[in-house]
Amino acid sequence: TKVDLIVDKEEILMPKAQNINFFMAIADISFNKFWYDVAEDAVVLLDSNLITSLTDEQKGNRTFCQIPVVEIAKKQFNNVILSNMICLG
């Protein structure tokens, strides 16, 4: 699943997010599919247990925060569906 949230002071003329400055992925397949639109200086939040290897191109100058999101959801709440909310919190 991919969700884009575009916030701007100006009128938004194109609903497709480009040059994304915050990107969250908890699955390797989604990270590899969507990282191309992430800005070079973006903040990227990843699940440290599920996304374990990044290429130099993927790393770039981005700031990465890697936490075991799904593991936290399982242990603390016994519900992996809460993984996305944990990331956003």
PDB file of C-alpha atoms in Angstrom:
ATOM      1  CA  THR A   1       0.000   0.000   0.000  1.00  0.00           C
ATOM      2  CA  LYS A   2       1.189   3.504  -0.762  1.00  0.00           C
ATOM      3  CA  VAL A   3      -0.277   6.704   0.609  1.00  0.00           C
ATOM      4  CA  ASP A   4       0.914  10.183  -0.375  1.00  0.00           C
ATOM      5  CA  LEU A   5       0.276  13.249   1.742  1.00  0.00           C
ATOM      6  CA  ILE A   6       1.082  16.525   0.051  1.00  0.00           C
ATOM      7  CA  VAL A   7       1.241  19.677   2.167  1.00  0.00           C
ATOM      8  CA  ASP A   8       2.013  23.049   0.611  1.00  0.00           C
ATOM      9  CA  LYS A   9       1.186  26.710   1.124  1.00  0.00           C
ATOM     10  CA  GLU A  10       0.504  27.005  -2.598  1.00  0.00           C
ATOM     11  CA  GLU A  11      -2.285  25.347  -4.582  1.00  0.00           C
ATOM     12  CA  ILE A  12      -1.462  21.702  -5.322  1.00  0.00           C
ATOM     13  CA  LEU A  13      -1.822  21.117  -9.042  1.00  0.00           C
ATOM     14  CA  MET A  14      -0.559  17.530  -9.264  1.00  0.00           C
ATOM     15  CA  PRO A  15      -1.669  14.893  -6.741  1.00  0.00           C
ATOM     16  CA  LYS A  16       1.379  12.648  -7.236  1.00  0.00           C
ATOM     17  CA  ALA A  17       4.019  13.158  -4.571  1.00  0.00           C
ATOM     18  CA  GLN A  18       7.466  13.898  -5.966  1.00  0.00           C
ATOM     19  CA  ASN A  19      10.692  14.639  -4.147  1.00  0.00           C
ATOM     20  CA  ILE A  20       9.245  13.107  -0.958  1.00  0.00           C
ATOM     21  CA  ASN A  21      10.867  14.414   2.232  1.00  0.00           C
ATOM     22  CA  PHE A  22       9.507  11.789   4.676  1.00  0.00           C
ATOM     23  CA  PHE A  23       9.200   8.142   3.661  1.00  0.00           C
ATOM     24  CA  MET A  24       8.119   5.191   5.783  1.00  0.00           C
ATOM     25  CA  ALA A  25       8.410   1.538   4.775  1.00  0.00           C
ATOM     26  CA  ILE A  26       7.996  -1.595   6.845  1.00  0.00           C
ATOM     27  CA  ALA A  27       8.398  -4.081   4.004  1.00  0.00           C
ATOM     28  CA  ASP A  28      11.359  -4.627   1.708  1.00  0.00           C
ATOM     29  CA  ILE A  29       9.167  -4.938  -1.372  1.00  0.00           C
ATOM     30  CA  SER A  30       7.471  -1.568  -0.815  1.00  0.00           C
ATOM     31  CA  PHE A  31      10.751   0.194  -0.049  1.00  0.00           C
ATOM     32  CA  ASN A  32      12.331  -1.118  -3.243  1.00  0.00           C
ATOM     33  CA  LYS A  33       9.268  -0.189  -5.294  1.00  0.00           C
ATOM     34  CA  PHE A  34       8.781   3.390  -4.082  1.00  0.00           C
ATOM     35  CA  TRP A  35      12.159   4.771  -2.921  1.00  0.00           C
ATOM     36  CA  TYR A  36      12.845   6.401  -6.306  1.00  0.00           C
ATOM     37  CA  ASP A  37      10.591   9.385  -5.497  1.00  0.00           C
ATOM     38  CA  VAL A  38      12.303  10.049  -2.146  1.00  0.00           C
ATOM     39  CA  ALA A  39      14.295  13.296  -1.924  1.00  0.00           C
ATOM     40  CA  GLU A  40      18.057  13.060  -1.519  1.00  0.00           C
ATOM     41  CA  ASP A  41      17.849  14.790   1.880  1.00  0.00           C
ATOM     42  CA  ALA A  42      14.716  12.965   3.119  1.00  0.00           C
ATOM     43  CA  VAL A  43      14.093  11.301   6.449  1.00  0.00           C
ATOM     44  CA  VAL A  44      13.385   7.596   5.944  1.00  0.00           C
ATOM     45  CA  LEU A  45      11.819   5.364   8.599  1.00  0.00           C
ATOM     46  CA  LEU A  46      12.345   1.630   8.072  1.00  0.00           C
ATOM     47  CA  ASP A  47      11.628  -1.578   9.959  1.00  0.00           C
ATOM     48  CA  SER A  48      15.087  -2.716  11.058  1.00  0.00           C
ATOM     49  CA  ASN A  49      14.140  -6.406  11.042  1.00  0.00           C
ATOM     50  CA  LEU A  50      12.506  -6.458   7.608  1.00  0.00           C
ATOM     51  CA  ILE A  51      14.631  -4.044   5.577  1.00  0.00           C
ATOM     52  CA  THR A  52      18.213  -4.989   6.269  1.00  0.00           C
ATOM     53  CA  SER A  53      20.275  -4.027   3.253  1.00  0.00           C
ATOM     54  CA  LEU A  54      20.422  -0.745   1.348  1.00  0.00           C
ATOM     55  CA  THR A  55      22.474   0.121  -1.691  1.00  0.00           C
ATOM     56  CA  ASP A  56      24.685   3.207  -1.714  1.00  0.00           C
ATOM     57  CA  GLU A  57      22.279   4.744  -4.224  1.00  0.00           C
ATOM     58  CA  GLN A  58      19.341   4.142  -1.877  1.00  0.00           C
ATOM     59  CA  LYS A  59      21.252   5.596   1.083  1.00  0.00           C
ATOM     60  CA  GLY A  60      22.397   8.754  -0.695  1.00  0.00           C
ATOM     61  CA  ASN A  61      22.345  11.665   1.782  1.00  0.00           C
ATOM     62  CA  ARG A  62      19.102  10.509   3.349  1.00  0.00           C
ATOM     63  CA  THR A  63      18.691  10.244   7.121  1.00  0.00           C
ATOM     64  CA  PHE A  64      17.562   6.767   8.171  1.00  0.00           C
ATOM     65  CA  CYS A  65      15.760   5.803  11.347  1.00  0.00           C
ATOM     66  CA  GLN A  66      15.508   2.051  11.681  1.00  0.00           C
ATOM     67  CA  ILE A  67      13.361   0.517  14.406  1.00  0.00           C
ATOM     68  CA  PRO A  68      11.793  -2.961  14.779  1.00  0.00           C
ATOM     69  CA  VAL A  69       8.262  -1.710  14.113  1.00  0.00           C
ATOM     70  CA  VAL A  70       6.500  -5.028  13.521  1.00  0.00           C
ATOM     71  CA  GLU A  71       8.269  -6.612  16.493  1.00  0.00           C
ATOM     72  CA  ILE A  72       7.106  -3.763  18.752  1.00  0.00           C
ATOM     73  CA  ALA A  73       3.536  -4.143  17.470  1.00  0.00           C
ATOM     74  CA  LYS A  74       3.614  -7.889  18.195  1.00  0.00           C
ATOM     75  CA  LYS A  75       5.218  -7.654  21.649  1.00  0.00           C
ATOM     76  CA  GLN A  76       3.536  -4.536  23.008  1.00  0.00           C
ATOM     77  CA  PHE A  77       0.090  -4.785  21.440  1.00  0.00           C
ATOM     78  CA  ASN A  78      -0.167  -8.363  20.123  1.00  0.00           C
ATOM     79  CA  ASN A  79      -1.351  -6.877  16.818  1.00  0.00           C
ATOM     80  CA  VAL A  80       0.856  -6.280  13.736  1.00  0.00           C
ATOM     81  CA  ILE A  81      -1.875  -4.153  12.158  1.00  0.00           C
ATOM     82  CA  LEU A  82      -0.734  -1.348  14.482  1.00  0.00           C
ATOM     83  CA  SER A  83       2.713  -1.224  12.854  1.00  0.00           C
ATOM     84  CA  ASN A  84       1.909   1.828  10.708  1.00  0.00           C
ATOM     85  CA  MET A  85       0.508   3.757  13.655  1.00  0.00           C
ATOM     86  CA  ILE A  86       3.634   2.983  15.686  1.00  0.00           C
ATOM     87  CA  CYS A  87       5.750   4.400  12.856  1.00  0.00           C
ATOM     88  CA  LEU A  88       3.761   7.588  12.695  1.00  0.00           C
ATOM     89  CA  GLY A  89       3.785   7.994  16.468  1.00  0.00           C
TER      90      GLY A  89
END
